[in-house]
Amino acid sequence: MDIATTPTNPEGNPELADAATMPKEPPVIRREDYKPYPWLLPETRLHFDLGVEATTVAATLKVERNPDAEPSGELFLNGDSLKADSVRVDGEASDDWRMEGADLIVSLPGAKHTVEITTTIQPDKNTALMGLYASNGMLCTQCEAEGFRRITFFPDRPDVLSTYSVRMQGAKDQFPILLCNGNKTETGDLEDGRHFAEWHDPWPKPSYLFALVAGDLVAHSGPFTTQSGREVECNIWVRAEDIDRTDHALKSLHQSMKWDEETFGREYDLDLYNIVAVSDFNMGAMENKGLNVFNTKYVLADPDTATDDDFDAVEGVIAHEYFHNWSGNRITCRDWFQLSLKEGFTVLRDQLFSQDMRGEAVKRIEDVRILRAAQFPEDAGPLAHPIRPDSYREISNFYTATVYNKGAEVIRMMRSMAGEERFRKGTDLYFDRHDGEAATCEDFISAIEEGAELQLAQFRRWYRQAGTPRISVSQQNTARGFTLTLSQTIPDTPGQTNKGPMPIPLRIAVHCGETGSLGEEQLIVLKEAEETFELPLTGPDPIVSINRGFTAPVIIERAMSREALAFLAARDNDPFARYEAMQELSVGHLVAAASGELDEEERATGKRVIADAFRAIIADEELDDAMRGELMILPSETYLFEAMASSSPAGPPSGERKADPGAIHAEREQLKTTLGTVLKRELEGLYARAEAVPFDDPAGRGARKVKAQALALLAASDPEKAAGMAARQFDSAGNMTDRQGAMMVLAGLKAPEREERLAAFYDRFKGNDLVIDKWFTLQALSLHDDVINQVKALAEHPDFTMNNPNRVRSLYMAFAGNPKGFHDASGEGYRMIADVILALDPINPQTAARFVSPLGKWRRIEPGRAALMKAELERIAKADNLSRDTFEQVSRSLDG
Ligand code: TRP
Ligand code: ZN
């Protein structure tokens, strides 16, 4: 039979089986259950007949038995919401196949077969944005992690590598550009205004790296010549109206290609590199072989519409996806538990690239700030997991700050211990040994161990154990000199207790507080639960500078006087250590104040010391503004939340300190007011000096950063005057950084300037989605007393839609990250986010599930808010037909 009757699935559900919502309790997948796939797929041919409403996909799979696997007489093919129109084996229509849930199983007697399956899919109904979907009239794909099974039945797992040949055809006026992985081998016209293109990708790849794009696009092109002299055609594909905002992306791509040759010895391996910008996208970008698909947010940038930070983000994501060509594509992952193999390593590579492009110190500080804002809370909450997880229900939930950012930190520690040169020998060995394979984290560790000559037996615990280690530091002056006792504890996390000590590399120096002389730096590695290190004494009053450059992703607990911290903040020769001392100074004060531990006099002293440190930083002529700006950043409320709720979530149920977001917010605002008042003259001077620096000046970027900070502090002490300054800055701004900096301040004020400038901003940028996203975000993040009602009103705005992830995030992720709104004592903020999850889950489960973690913080918060948050999680859990994504996150958040 050619047109098969659809076998009903086991549940007797007449609808198509949807892998994301089917069983009430989705099964748990375990790392230890890995088995190789019984079949090899040397060749895959795909034929697409493209249409926005209906696309037909004819797949031809050449399969042969895998000699290294347990044999099977069946070919198991994953599917998700698919129906087979026909199944043929070796050229004959077959009825020797069945559906098992959403998957298709074909019986195969022999050692080698050709299997042909035809499916029809509906791209414009695909709101989950996984598989083949429509975006602004164009068609594109997203296959990682398990989206390919929404296109055709296939062994959709990363260890099945195949060589793909693709033919795509469709209406020429609707889809003038037809793109796929690899090289274009043929094109031609067909009847009825249709045309076709054929593509061949010579590099075997897993299905998650497949991509196809069809639409009305134009390219900004610029060739790159590789180190061995090959010319690569590089194209950035966008809608015609966006072409003028692609210079930065193309330049970043060329710089990445050059950097990877110089730094890791990696050269590009095709003659073509295509990047396509898409406005409906679940994440940042995707590294599909030779055809990266990007969220427009990480491609389009010009000074009028993108901030300095946006430019950096474009550079970083372009580099990240490019670097995946080796760390991810040439060497891929055996299974999804190994995700950090490609993601942790690639994040490290993009971080090192950006350090080289724009300065090591500031980039390092930014990366640590991200780690602390996103990963530390994850590690301390119910969703904590090791960088190599042991189990999951839905793999999309494990694209986390832990797998990505802590994964990068773990590899960075290996690099710190080996030194750059030996680390390079390790990565050379890894790339050499595993090229063309689907590898494991263990393969990576072994290669580094051997190539970089490190002993990593105990270090492997970093891959197994979740939780941020806490290091307590005590120092003793002895007759012979000076000793430092360090002890480590790793908090319990869901499913994990009694963890073993891990090697913790710490760069350290001992300064002399009395003479001010700076000590020499060395690297020590703490391996035991407790260890004592003898250090040279450089003079009386030793001040220890530890975890310089943030060599280890740990929390240092040390009792250090305000004076010692002020010394480090003003004088340490490691820029990260200066930043760290400033943070510690502020965190110590703010947490103590928010916990009610300070009387009025102590509170005043704390604020005075911080103000003095700020004054010194503003006056320090040796600092550039970019670094000055880092030193002037106050710890975020999220970070203070973590510091206040500093005990382990799985610890004893009573006697822990809980975070009080209301008190944190009040104290932090009060500190801003004090700084704005006491330092009025200095801040106004700083503002005036920064304002005079031209946009294109090399120092312009740092100047814009400190200008924004000065304005924010001045607004806390004299809102009326600051409203005037901000309005003036907004009106005269020639770039988005200044405009957004001004709007950020205005959005939080009750002033007529607020409404006027918000309207002006909207009118000017109406129709530019990325800028209108900023307009939503500015309001959702604002310090305004009425922020909850403002967000409710914005949800009714004609430009708001639940169907575009960027727009949803611009309003609601921003709001969930606004402690003042989200943690409002009424619980309205929690209710709003729970409502978003319930409304978004049927549309786009992957994006919906990302909103669960803010509510998962309930165990670490004061009891009143904790009860309100928990009640919202329970309300979500009761809903029918939750996706696998949201089900998993909600149940972990309630149980963990
Ligand atoms: N692998 C991609 C990256 O790290 C991210 C990614 C994973 C992704 N799954 C996705 C992107 C789903 C979009 C949708 O760059
Ligand atoms: Zn990645």
XYZ file of N, CA, C and O and ligand atoms in Angstrom, residues 287 320 324 343 404, ligand 2:
21
model
N 23.817 26.137 15.503
C 25.067 25.911 14.761
C 24.957 24.925 13.596
O 25.977 24.347 13.200
N 30.285 31.987 19.018
C 29.861 30.729 19.645
C 29.419 29.720 18.579
O 29.891 28.582 18.564
N 31.348 26.163 17.239
C 30.709 24.845 17.260
C 31.104 23.998 16.042
O 30.977 22.787 16.078
N 28.741 22.314 24.619
C 28.329 23.652 25.041
C 29.310 24.300 26.023
O 29.657 25.472 25.889
N 25.994 25.113 30.305
C 26.740 26.064 29.469
C 27.835 26.771 30.271
O 29.006 26.660 29.969
Zn 26.129 26.268 21.840
